[in-house]
Amino acid sequence: MQLYNTLSAEERAELIDQAGKQRLTLSFYAYAKIEDPKKFRDDLFIAWNALDALGRIYVAHEGINAQMSVPAENFEAFRETLEVYDFMQGIRLNVAVEHDDHSFLKLTIKVRHKIVADGLNDDTFDVTNKGVHLNAKAFNQILEDPNTIVVDFRNHYESEIGHFKGAITPDVETFRESLPIINEQLKDFKEDKNLVMYCTGGIRCEKASAYFKHQGFKNVFQLEGGIIQYAKQIKEEGLESKFIGKNFVFDHRLGERITDDIVSQCHQCGKPCDNHTNCANDGCHLLFIQCEECKAAMENCCSNECLEITHLPLAEQVKLRSGKQVGNKVFRKGKSENLKYKHSGELTGIPLATAKPTDIRQKIKVKKVLIGKVEHYYTKAGVGLFIMENHELNLGDKIIISGPTTGNQELVLEKMLVNGQENTVAKIGDKVTFEVPFRVRLSDKLFKIIN
């Protein structure tokens, strides 16, 4: 019984590319009483692993919090794995605005003390006494009310690239930091103001709204489904987006565009930019905003010091990290004095630039499907012999021949022999020969580009 990943991220990415099938990025959460989180975790792993579902999931006695990537063809089967639990029947799945087949490359389900680190003692207040949930239309309407105060309960690196106009954006590293800050900042408005809150997918506001009602705030509201659901609703209903910029997400994309407004700057040169990256120095891994020009000049590093370290032999890099606390990894978002154009806290609602039609942060992947493998290479003639194992191959198709030594070589098929005869189509089981302007090897595979 498999309860852990057996493939590396690189191996999983290759399998996803070979399959050439669409995947959906989604998130969901549910507060519930789970008696045995370890068994719950193992049962989920078995069910989801069978469906090729990947993601980062936290489970605890208080519920589940999940960000995932699921094959589109398995979406309904995935939903059925949730419906077997009473507390997840009819659960809302927040499907991403943009999809990246590589958003998650492993299935990681961890048992935690809490599904969100909020620092609260849940026994001291009624966590079920939550604020009023608002859909996108109602949320837009309440933002027009002069008695409304809107608060972003995300962290500085999230709000910097996108936020609701006029929102309070606390300059914090963690969710737990923002709660006492906002309570103190708004203590004089508990009776007469609408406290309206939002976050990425809604989970932080579920607990925060109950906390602030306990603190004496009379009119507490929250954006149902968070920014993810809001973006979907405004698109479906043709509503104005009060959110500007990008929504930070916790997967390999690091952001999905909601509007074409760029509201942040490259942290190194100040050019309008909202593309996050992690420093290439494994002893740093600082998350920061970097434009394409600085990425090329700094080789994906946050500072000259880190750049110099990446040029050292690997053994020396490891030695420099030895004994040090390397805590800034992947989703630990610190700040650095090297980031001259870093802005957080009170943020402007004025766009600095307009994004190009294609998002430069989102990798545009070639959709391909595995159709065969190399059986022989005729050196003098420069001809490869391939065995068809899947799908059809037609003249005019764009193909990729891929292997550890060959790399990824792309070409258009202009002429081929099928079982020794010139033909325009090859099917499963056929032997196909055609000229290739490079050497191919027995370990190479033949793919057809399908987009």
GROMACS .gro file of C-alpha atoms in nm:
model
  451
    1MET     CA    1   0.000   0.000   0.000
    2GLN     CA    2   0.168   0.320  -0.123
    3LEU     CA    3   0.153   0.611   0.121
    4TYR     CA    4   0.433   0.828  -0.016
    5ASN     CA    5   0.569   0.964  -0.346
    6THR     CA    6   0.789   0.731  -0.548
    7LEU     CA    7   0.872   0.976  -0.829
    8SER     CA    8   1.085   1.288  -0.822
    9ALA     CA    9   0.935   1.620  -0.934
   10GLU     CA   10   1.136   1.597  -1.257
   11GLU     CA   11   1.010   1.246  -1.332
   12ARG     CA   12   0.653   1.349  -1.261
   13ALA     CA   13   0.682   1.654  -1.488
   14GLU     CA   14   0.804   1.431  -1.773
   15LEU     CA   15   0.512   1.192  -1.726
   16ILE     CA   16   0.266   1.482  -1.729
   17ASP     CA   17   0.415   1.612  -2.053
   18GLN     CA   18   0.406   1.266  -2.210
   19ALA     CA   19   0.039   1.226  -2.121
   20GLY     CA   20  -0.044   1.557  -2.289
   21LYS     CA   21  -0.372   1.587  -2.096
   22GLN     CA   22  -0.520   1.894  -1.930
   23ARG     CA   23  -0.490   1.931  -1.553
   24LEU     CA   24  -0.695   2.160  -1.330
   25THR     CA   25  -0.547   2.359  -1.043
   26LEU     CA   26  -0.788   2.397  -0.754
   27SER     CA   27  -0.814   2.457  -0.381
   28PHE     CA   28  -1.063   2.386  -0.103
   29TYR     CA   29  -1.090   2.377   0.274
   30ALA     CA   30  -1.331   2.255   0.539
   31TYR     CA   31  -1.344   2.297   0.913
   32ALA     CA   32  -1.467   1.977   1.079
   33LYS     CA   33  -1.395   1.751   1.373
   34ILE     CA   34  -1.159   1.476   1.257
   35GLU     CA   35  -1.096   1.213   1.522
   36ASP     CA   36  -0.796   1.043   1.357
   37PRO     CA   37  -0.608   1.283   1.123
   38LYS     CA   38  -0.336   1.024   1.050
   39LYS     CA   39  -0.585   0.766   0.920
   40PHE     CA   40  -0.772   1.040   0.734
   41ARG     CA   41  -0.444   1.144   0.573
   42ASP     CA   42  -0.355   0.790   0.465
   43ASP     CA   43  -0.702   0.722   0.322
   44LEU     CA   44  -0.685   1.042   0.118
   45PHE     CA   45  -0.338   0.958  -0.013
   46ILE     CA   46  -0.449   0.616  -0.138
   47ALA     CA   47  -0.761   0.756  -0.307
   48TRP     CA   48  -0.590   1.057  -0.466
   49ASN     CA   49  -0.274   0.877  -0.573
   50ALA     CA   50  -0.491   0.640  -0.778
   51LEU     CA   51  -0.634   0.943  -0.963
   52ASP     CA   52  -0.294   1.105  -1.027
   53ALA     CA   53  -0.401   1.396  -0.806
   54LEU     CA   54  -0.111   1.607  -0.679
   55GLY     CA   55  -0.083   1.894  -0.433
   56ARG     CA   56  -0.002   2.029  -0.090
   57ILE     CA   57  -0.258   1.938   0.175
   58TYR     CA   58  -0.274   1.993   0.549
   59VAL     CA   59  -0.507   1.794   0.776
   60ALA     CA   60  -0.567   1.836   1.147
   61HIS     CA   61  -0.826   1.760   1.412
   62GLU     CA   62  -0.999   2.082   1.299
   63GLY     CA   63  -1.028   2.000   0.926
   64ILE     CA   64  -0.851   2.009   0.590
   65ASN     CA   65  -0.681   2.275   0.375
   66ALA     CA   66  -0.579   2.175   0.022
   67GLN     CA   67  -0.421   2.320  -0.292
   68MET     CA   68  -0.413   2.064  -0.572
   69SER     CA   69  -0.365   1.970  -0.937
   70VAL     CA   70  -0.607   1.712  -1.077
   71PRO     CA   71  -0.637   1.564  -1.430
   72ALA     CA   72  -0.946   1.719  -1.589
   73GLU     CA   73  -1.072   1.376  -1.690
   74ASN     CA   74  -1.058   1.265  -1.324
   75PHE     CA   75  -1.229   1.574  -1.182
   76GLU     CA   76  -1.564   1.410  -1.105
   77ALA     CA   77  -1.396   1.097  -0.966
   78PHE     CA   78  -1.190   1.327  -0.743
   79ARG     CA   79  -1.503   1.502  -0.622
   80GLU     CA   80  -1.650   1.161  -0.533
   81THR     CA   81  -1.353   1.093  -0.304
   82LEU     CA   82  -1.457   1.402  -0.107
   83GLU     CA   83  -1.828   1.327  -0.102
   84VAL     CA   84  -1.775   1.007   0.101
   85TYR     CA   85  -1.712   1.236   0.401
   86ASP     CA   86  -2.023   1.406   0.538
   87PHE     CA   87  -1.844   1.733   0.608
   88MET     CA   88  -1.723   1.762   0.245
   89GLN     CA   89  -2.049   1.683   0.069
   90GLY     CA   90  -2.125   1.970  -0.168
   91ILE     CA   91  -1.793   2.137  -0.084
   92ARG     CA   92  -1.693   2.436  -0.300
   93LEU     CA   93  -1.386   2.369  -0.512
   94ASN     CA   94  -1.208   2.691  -0.607
   95VAL     CA   95  -1.084   2.623  -0.960
   96ALA     CA   96  -0.796   2.848  -1.069
   97VAL     CA   97  -0.834   3.124  -1.327
   98GLU     CA   98  -0.516   3.010  -1.502
   99HIS     CA   99  -0.395   2.652  -1.526
  100ASP     CA  100  -0.042   2.518  -1.534
  101ASP     CA  101   0.004   2.142  -1.575
  102HIS     CA  102   0.310   2.168  -1.350
  103SER     CA  103   0.149   2.367  -1.069
  104PHE     CA  104   0.212   2.073  -0.833
  105LEU     CA  105   0.447   1.781  -0.897
  106LYS     CA  106   0.405   1.577  -0.579
  107LEU     CA  107   0.122   1.463  -0.355
  108THR     CA  108   0.209   1.588  -0.008
  109ILE     CA  109  -0.043   1.542   0.273
  110LYS     CA  110   0.079   1.649   0.617
  111VAL     CA  111  -0.082   1.615   0.958
  112ARG     CA  112  -0.061   1.946   1.144
  113HIS     CA  113  -0.179   2.093   1.472
  114LYS     CA  114  -0.391   2.338   1.272
  115ILE     CA  115  -0.476   2.370   0.904
  116VAL     CA  116  -0.387   2.742   0.922
  117ALA     CA  117  -0.133   2.877   1.169
  118ASP     CA  118  -0.349   3.148   1.328
  119GLY     CA  119  -0.205   3.149   1.680
  120LEU     CA  120  -0.558   3.155   1.829
  121ASN     CA  121  -0.694   2.958   2.121
  122ASP     CA  122  -1.016   2.827   1.969
  123ASP     CA  123  -1.156   2.741   2.312
  124THR     CA  124  -1.181   3.111   2.402
  125PHE     CA  125  -1.444   3.206   2.139
  126ASP     CA  126  -1.713   3.055   1.918
  127VAL     CA  127  -1.536   2.970   1.592
  128THR     CA  128  -1.871   2.894   1.426
  129ASN     CA  129  -2.003   3.250   1.480
  130LYS     CA  130  -1.863   3.374   1.150
  131GLY     CA  131  -1.913   3.688   0.947
  132VAL     CA  132  -2.161   3.729   0.662
  133HIS     CA  133  -2.040   3.566   0.338
  134LEU     CA  134  -2.054   3.791   0.031
  135ASN     CA  135  -2.044   3.689  -0.334
  136ALA     CA  136  -1.864   3.905  -0.590
  137LYS     CA  137  -2.162   4.128  -0.668
  138ALA     CA  138  -2.246   4.193  -0.301
  139PHE     CA  139  -1.877   4.245  -0.224
  140ASN     CA  140  -1.850   4.512  -0.494
  141GLN     CA  141  -2.159   4.684  -0.358
  142ILE     CA  142  -2.041   4.698   0.003
  143LEU     CA  143  -1.706   4.840  -0.108
  144GLU     CA  144  -1.898   5.146  -0.236
  145ASP     CA  145  -2.037   5.212   0.113
  146PRO     CA  146  -1.837   5.494   0.282
  147ASN     CA  147  -1.880   5.313   0.615
  148THR     CA  148  -1.684   5.013   0.487
  149ILE     CA  149  -1.331   4.926   0.591
  150VAL     CA  150  -1.180   4.648   0.378
  151VAL     CA  151  -0.885   4.447   0.510
  152ASP     CA  152  -0.648   4.216   0.324
  153PHE     CA  153  -0.566   3.922   0.552
  154ARG     CA  154  -0.280   3.801   0.336
  155ASN     CA  155   0.090   3.874   0.381
  156HIS     CA  156   0.305   4.152   0.234
  157TYR     CA  157   0.441   3.946  -0.056
  158GLU     CA  158   0.085   3.852  -0.158
  159SER     CA  159  -0.078   4.194  -0.142
  160GLU     CA  160   0.214   4.369  -0.312
  161ILE     CA  161   0.134   4.225  -0.656
  162GLY     CA  162  -0.244   4.261  -0.631
  163HIS     CA  163  -0.515   4.377  -0.390
  164PHE     CA  164  -0.857   4.537  -0.369
  165LYS     CA  165  -0.862   4.912  -0.419
  166GLY     CA  166  -0.852   5.099  -0.090
  167ALA     CA  167  -0.779   4.792   0.121
  168ILE     CA  168  -0.573   4.797   0.438
  169THR     CA  169  -0.274   4.573   0.359
  170PRO     CA  170  -0.086   4.486   0.680
  171ASP     CA  171   0.291   4.471   0.651
  172VAL     CA  172   0.315   4.121   0.800
  173GLU     CA  173   0.499   3.796   0.732
  174THR     CA  174   0.228   3.565   0.871
  175PHE     CA  175  -0.149   3.557   0.915
  176ARG     CA  176  -0.121   3.536   1.294
  177GLU     CA  177   0.064   3.871   1.301
  178SER     CA  178  -0.218   4.055   1.126
  179LEU     CA  179  -0.494   3.970   1.376
  180PRO     CA  180  -0.379   4.180   1.676
  181ILE     CA  181  -0.254   4.459   1.447
  182ILE     CA  182  -0.592   4.502   1.279
  183ASN     CA  183  -0.775   4.469   1.612
  184GLU     CA  184  -0.573   4.755   1.755
  185GLN     CA  185  -0.583   4.967   1.440
  186LEU     CA  186  -0.962   4.949   1.412
  187LYS     CA  187  -1.059   4.945   1.781
  188ASP     CA  188  -1.248   5.274   1.752
  189PHE     CA  189  -1.467   5.152   1.465
  190LYS     CA  190  -1.623   4.838   1.615
  191GLU     CA  191  -1.976   4.977   1.637
  192ASP     CA  192  -2.033   5.186   1.326
  193LYS     CA  193  -1.815   5.048   1.044
  194ASN     CA  194  -1.847   4.748   0.814
  195LEU     CA  195  -1.540   4.532   0.863
  196VAL     CA  196  -1.498   4.355   0.529
  197MET     CA  197  -1.220   4.103   0.490
  198TYR     CA  198  -1.072   3.888   0.216
  199CYS     CA  199  -0.791   3.641   0.150
  200THR     CA  200  -0.681   3.402  -0.127
  201GLY     CA  201  -0.941   3.126  -0.099
  202GLY     CA  202  -1.143   3.220   0.207
  203ILE     CA  203  -0.993   2.995   0.474
  204ARG     CA  204  -0.815   3.266   0.672
  205CYS     CA  205  -1.132   3.477   0.686
  206GLU     CA  206  -1.337   3.185   0.822
  207LYS     CA  207  -1.148   3.203   1.150
  208ALA     CA  208  -1.068   3.576   1.141
  209SER     CA  209  -1.432   3.682   1.105
  210ALA     CA  210  -1.531   3.481   1.413
  211TYR     CA  211  -1.233   3.624   1.604
  212PHE     CA  212  -1.328   3.984   1.525
  213LYS     CA  213  -1.692   3.928   1.615
  214HIS     CA  214  -1.564   3.797   1.949
  215GLN     CA  215  -1.355   4.116   1.980
  216GLY     CA  216  -1.671   4.325   1.958
  217PHE     CA  217  -1.700   4.418   1.591
  218LYS     CA  218  -2.071   4.435   1.509
  219ASN     CA  219  -2.073   4.428   1.128
  220VAL     CA  220  -1.832   4.165   0.998
  221PHE     CA  221  -1.829   4.042   0.638
  222GLN     CA  222  -1.603   3.817   0.433
  223LEU     CA  223  -1.550   3.746   0.063
  224GLU     CA  224  -1.688   3.399   0.001
  225GLY     CA  225  -1.432   3.176  -0.170
  226GLY     CA  226  -1.172   3.450  -0.154
  227ILE     CA  227  -1.005   3.615  -0.452
  228ILE     CA  228  -1.008   3.290  -0.649
  229GLN     CA  229  -1.388   3.263  -0.644
  230TYR     CA  230  -1.427   3.639  -0.691
  231ALA     CA  231  -1.221   3.629  -1.011
  232LYS     CA  232  -1.434   3.346  -1.146
  233GLN     CA  233  -1.762   3.522  -1.064
  234ILE     CA  234  -1.675   3.860  -1.214
  235LYS     CA  235  -1.574   3.686  -1.535
  236GLU     CA  236  -1.893   3.478  -1.552
  237GLU     CA  237  -2.124   3.766  -1.459
  238GLY     CA  238  -1.946   4.047  -1.645
  239LEU     CA  239  -1.883   4.249  -1.328
  240GLU     CA  240  -1.622   4.519  -1.274
  241SER     CA  241  -1.314   4.392  -1.095
  242LYS     CA  242  -1.242   4.591  -0.782
  243PHE     CA  243  -0.931   4.377  -0.744
  244ILE     CA  244  -0.630   4.499  -0.939
  245GLY     CA  245  -0.323   4.301  -1.042
  246LYS     CA  246  -0.232   3.941  -0.969
  247ASN     CA  247  -0.349   3.696  -0.707
  248PHE     CA  248  -0.055   3.527  -0.536
  249VAL     CA  249  -0.096   3.148  -0.528
  250PHE     CA  250   0.095   2.880  -0.337
  251ASP     CA  251   0.214   2.662  -0.621
  252HIS     CA  252   0.478   2.677  -0.894
  253ARG     CA  253   0.289   2.954  -1.075
  254LEU     CA  254   0.329   3.195  -0.781
  255GLY     CA  255   0.050   3.408  -0.924
  256GLU     CA  256  -0.251   3.417  -1.155
  257ARG     CA  257  -0.354   3.733  -1.334
  258ILE     CA  258  -0.689   3.888  -1.241
  259THR     CA  259  -0.652   4.218  -1.430
  260ASP     CA  260  -0.389   4.350  -1.671
  261ASP     CA  261  -0.274   4.607  -1.414
  262ILE     CA  262   0.083   4.580  -1.287
  263VAL     CA  263   0.093   4.744  -0.943
  264SER     CA  264   0.439   4.639  -0.821
  265GLN     CA  265   0.800   4.686  -0.924
  266CYS     CA  266   1.105   4.474  -0.984
  267HIS     CA  267   1.277   4.472  -0.646
  268GLN     CA  268   1.616   4.524  -0.809
  269CYS     CA  269   1.569   4.793  -1.077
  270GLY     CA  270   1.226   4.943  -1.008
  271LYS     CA  271   1.076   4.854  -1.347
  272PRO     CA  272   0.700   4.772  -1.333
  273CYS     CA  273   0.685   4.398  -1.276
  274ASP     CA  274   0.481   4.144  -1.078
  275ASN     CA  275   0.666   3.818  -1.143
  276HIS     CA  276   0.788   3.644  -0.827
  277THR     CA  277   1.093   3.421  -0.823
  278ASN     CA  278   1.309   3.246  -0.565
  279CYS     CA  279   1.679   3.328  -0.532
  280ALA     CA  280   1.890   3.063  -0.711
  281ASN     CA  281   2.126   3.040  -0.414
  282ASP     CA  282   1.999   2.738  -0.218
  283GLY     CA  283   2.134   2.894   0.101
  284CYS     CA  284   1.899   3.190   0.051
  285HIS     CA  285   1.598   3.103  -0.166
  286LEU     CA  286   1.447   3.445  -0.089
  287LEU     CA  287   1.117   3.516  -0.261
  288PHE     CA  288   1.123   3.846  -0.450
  289ILE     CA  289   0.997   4.022  -0.762
  290GLN     CA  290   1.241   4.018  -1.055
  291CYS     CA  291   1.199   4.138  -1.414
  292GLU     CA  292   1.335   3.943  -1.711
  293GLU     CA  293   1.630   4.178  -1.758
  294CYS     CA  294   1.743   4.148  -1.395
  295LYS     CA  295   1.679   3.774  -1.405
  296ALA     CA  296   1.926   3.746  -1.694
  297ALA     CA  297   2.182   3.985  -1.544
  298MET     CA  298   2.164   3.842  -1.190
  299GLU     CA  299   2.114   3.479  -1.298
  300ASN     CA  300   1.800   3.455  -1.084
  301CYS     CA  301   1.980   3.575  -0.769
  302CYS     CA  302   1.866   3.841  -0.524
  303SER     CA  303   2.210   3.995  -0.465
  304ASN     CA  304   2.569   3.999  -0.589
  305GLU     CA  305   2.668   3.797  -0.283
  306CYS     CA  306   2.427   3.519  -0.374
  307LEU     CA  307   2.536   3.538  -0.738
  308GLU     CA  308   2.899   3.483  -0.638
  309ILE     CA  309   2.800   3.187  -0.419
  310THR     CA  310   2.617   3.013  -0.706
  311HIS     CA  311   2.940   3.025  -0.909
  312LEU     CA  312   3.132   2.834  -0.642
  313PRO     CA  313   3.178   2.456  -0.664
  314LEU     CA  314   2.882   2.271  -0.513
  315ALA     CA  315   3.094   2.134  -0.228
  316GLU     CA  316   3.189   2.489  -0.124
  317GLN     CA  317   2.826   2.603  -0.142
  318VAL     CA  318   2.722   2.319   0.087
  319LYS     CA  319   3.006   2.403   0.326
  320LEU     CA  320   2.889   2.766   0.347
  321ARG     CA  321   2.539   2.648   0.442
  322SER     CA  322   2.661   2.392   0.696
  323GLY     CA  323   2.535   2.461   1.046
  324LYS     CA  324   2.321   2.756   0.938
  325GLN     CA  325   1.946   2.780   0.965
  326VAL     CA  326   1.821   2.781   0.608
  327GLY     CA  327   1.466   2.893   0.671
  328ASN     CA  328   1.389   3.106   0.367
  329LYS     CA  329   1.300   2.811   0.148
  330VAL     CA  330   1.032   2.821  -0.119
  331PHE     CA  331   0.735   2.961   0.075
  332ARG     CA  332   0.915   3.136   0.361
  333LYS     CA  333   0.897   3.496   0.240
  334GLY     CA  334   1.146   3.721   0.410
  335LYS     CA  335   1.264   4.071   0.337
  336SER     CA  336   1.611   4.189   0.251
  337GLU     CA  337   1.789   4.523   0.249
  338ASN     CA  338   1.918   4.423  -0.095
  339LEU     CA  339   1.567   4.467  -0.237
  340LYS     CA  340   1.571   4.843  -0.300
  341TYR     CA  341   1.225   4.865  -0.454
  342LYS     CA  342   1.037   4.638  -0.217
  343HIS     CA  343   0.705   4.793  -0.106
  344SER     CA  344   0.472   4.663   0.162
  345GLY     CA  345   0.222   4.792   0.410
  346GLU     CA  346   0.030   5.087   0.263
  347LEU     CA  347   0.006   5.016  -0.109
  348THR     CA  348  -0.104   5.228  -0.402
  349GLY     CA  349  -0.411   5.148  -0.608
  350ILE     CA  350  -0.262   5.317  -0.913
  351PRO     CA  351  -0.136   5.079  -1.188
  352LEU     CA  352   0.226   5.128  -1.292
  353ALA     CA  353   0.192   4.949  -1.625
  354THR     CA  354  -0.027   4.714  -1.827
  355ALA     CA  355   0.064   4.349  -1.867
  356LYS     CA  356   0.120   4.203  -2.210
  357PRO     CA  357  -0.146   3.964  -2.343
  358THR     CA  358   0.070   3.664  -2.252
  359ASP     CA  359   0.182   3.647  -1.890
  360ILE     CA  360   0.562   3.626  -1.888
  361ARG     CA  361   0.561   3.449  -1.548
  362GLN     CA  362   0.334   3.170  -1.673
  363LYS     CA  363   0.538   2.916  -1.863
  364ILE     CA  364   0.380   2.831  -2.198
  365LYS     CA  365   0.418   2.459  -2.226
  366VAL     CA  366   0.416   2.249  -2.542
  367LYS     CA  367   0.138   1.994  -2.524
  368LYS     CA  368   0.273   1.667  -2.652
  369VAL     CA  369   0.180   1.300  -2.652
  370LEU     CA  370   0.412   1.000  -2.662
  371ILE     CA  371   0.359   0.806  -2.988
  372GLY     CA  372   0.668   0.586  -3.032
  373LYS     CA  373   1.034   0.510  -2.974
  374VAL     CA  374   1.357   0.475  -3.169
  375GLU     CA  375   1.447   0.127  -3.295
  376HIS     CA  376   1.748   0.213  -3.511
  377TYR     CA  377   1.950   0.500  -3.657
  378TYR     CA  378   2.115   0.472  -3.999
  379THR     CA  379   2.420   0.690  -3.961
  380LYS     CA  380   2.524   0.730  -4.327
  381ALA     CA  381   2.174   0.806  -4.448
  382GLY     CA  382   2.078   1.021  -4.148
  383VAL     CA  383   1.755   0.826  -4.112
  384GLY     CA  384   1.578   0.713  -3.795
  385LEU     CA  385   1.357   0.405  -3.760
  386PHE     CA  386   1.070   0.440  -3.513
  387ILE     CA  387   0.808   0.198  -3.376
  388MET     CA  388   0.458   0.344  -3.338
  389GLU     CA  389   0.312   0.260  -2.997
  390ASN     CA  390   0.032   0.513  -2.953
  391HIS     CA  391  -0.194   0.738  -3.164
  392GLU     CA  392  -0.140   0.822  -3.531
  393LEU     CA  393   0.136   1.009  -3.711
  394ASN     CA  394   0.057   1.218  -4.019
  395LEU     CA  395   0.260   1.414  -4.271
  396GLY     CA  396   0.279   1.775  -4.159
  397ASP     CA  397   0.270   1.686  -3.790
  398LYS     CA  398   0.507   1.871  -3.557
  399ILE     CA  399   0.710   1.616  -3.363
  400ILE     CA  400   0.968   1.611  -3.085
  401ILE     CA  401   1.243   1.351  -3.052
  402SER     CA  402   1.357   1.350  -2.692
  403GLY     CA  403   1.625   1.173  -2.492
  404PRO     CA  404   1.891   1.225  -2.222
  405THR     CA  405   2.165   1.293  -2.479
  406THR     CA  406   1.956   1.411  -2.773
  407GLY     CA  407   1.769   1.668  -2.569
  408ASN     CA  408   1.439   1.792  -2.715
  409GLN     CA  409   1.462   1.825  -3.091
  410GLU     CA  410   1.157   1.965  -3.270
  411LEU     CA  411   1.081   1.931  -3.643
  412VAL     CA  412   0.797   1.908  -3.896
  413LEU     CA  413   0.743   1.572  -4.064
  414GLU     CA  414   0.759   1.632  -4.441
  415LYS     CA  415   0.820   1.278  -4.573
  416MET     CA  416   0.814   0.928  -4.424
  417LEU     CA  417   0.815   0.560  -4.511
  418VAL     CA  418   0.561   0.340  -4.333
  419ASN     CA  419   0.658  -0.030  -4.328
  420GLY     CA  420   0.895   0.037  -4.620
  421GLN     CA  421   0.644   0.225  -4.837
  422GLU     CA  422   0.597   0.601  -4.873
  423ASN     CA  423   0.275   0.698  -4.695
  424THR     CA  424   0.097   0.990  -4.533
  425VAL     CA  425  -0.020   0.824  -4.214
  426ALA     CA  426   0.127   0.573  -3.965
  427LYS     CA  427  -0.071   0.380  -3.704
  428ILE     CA  428   0.002   0.176  -3.392
  429GLY     CA  429   0.239  -0.111  -3.471
  430ASP     CA  430   0.380   0.046  -3.787
  431LYS     CA  431   0.752   0.094  -3.848
  432VAL     CA  432   0.827   0.447  -3.962
  433THR     CA  433   1.147   0.583  -4.116
  434PHE     CA  434   1.230   0.944  -4.199
  435GLU     CA  435   1.530   1.172  -4.220
  436VAL     CA  436   1.647   1.347  -3.904
  437PRO     CA  437   1.910   1.625  -3.910
  438PHE     CA  438   2.075   1.490  -3.593
  439ARG     CA  439   2.173   1.159  -3.439
  440VAL     CA  440   1.903   0.968  -3.250
  441ARG     CA  441   1.955   0.692  -2.994
  442LEU     CA  442   1.771   0.383  -2.874
  443SER     CA  443   1.676   0.559  -2.549
  444ASP     CA  444   1.499   0.839  -2.743
  445LYS     CA  445   1.122   0.875  -2.755
  446LEU     CA  446   0.898   1.017  -3.028
  447PHE     CA  447   0.629   1.272  -2.934
  448LYS     CA  448   0.363   1.449  -3.138
  449ILE     CA  449   0.277   1.811  -3.055
  450ILE     CA  450  -0.097   1.836  -3.015
  451ASN     CA  451  -0.170   2.204  -2.950
   0.00000   0.00000   0.00000
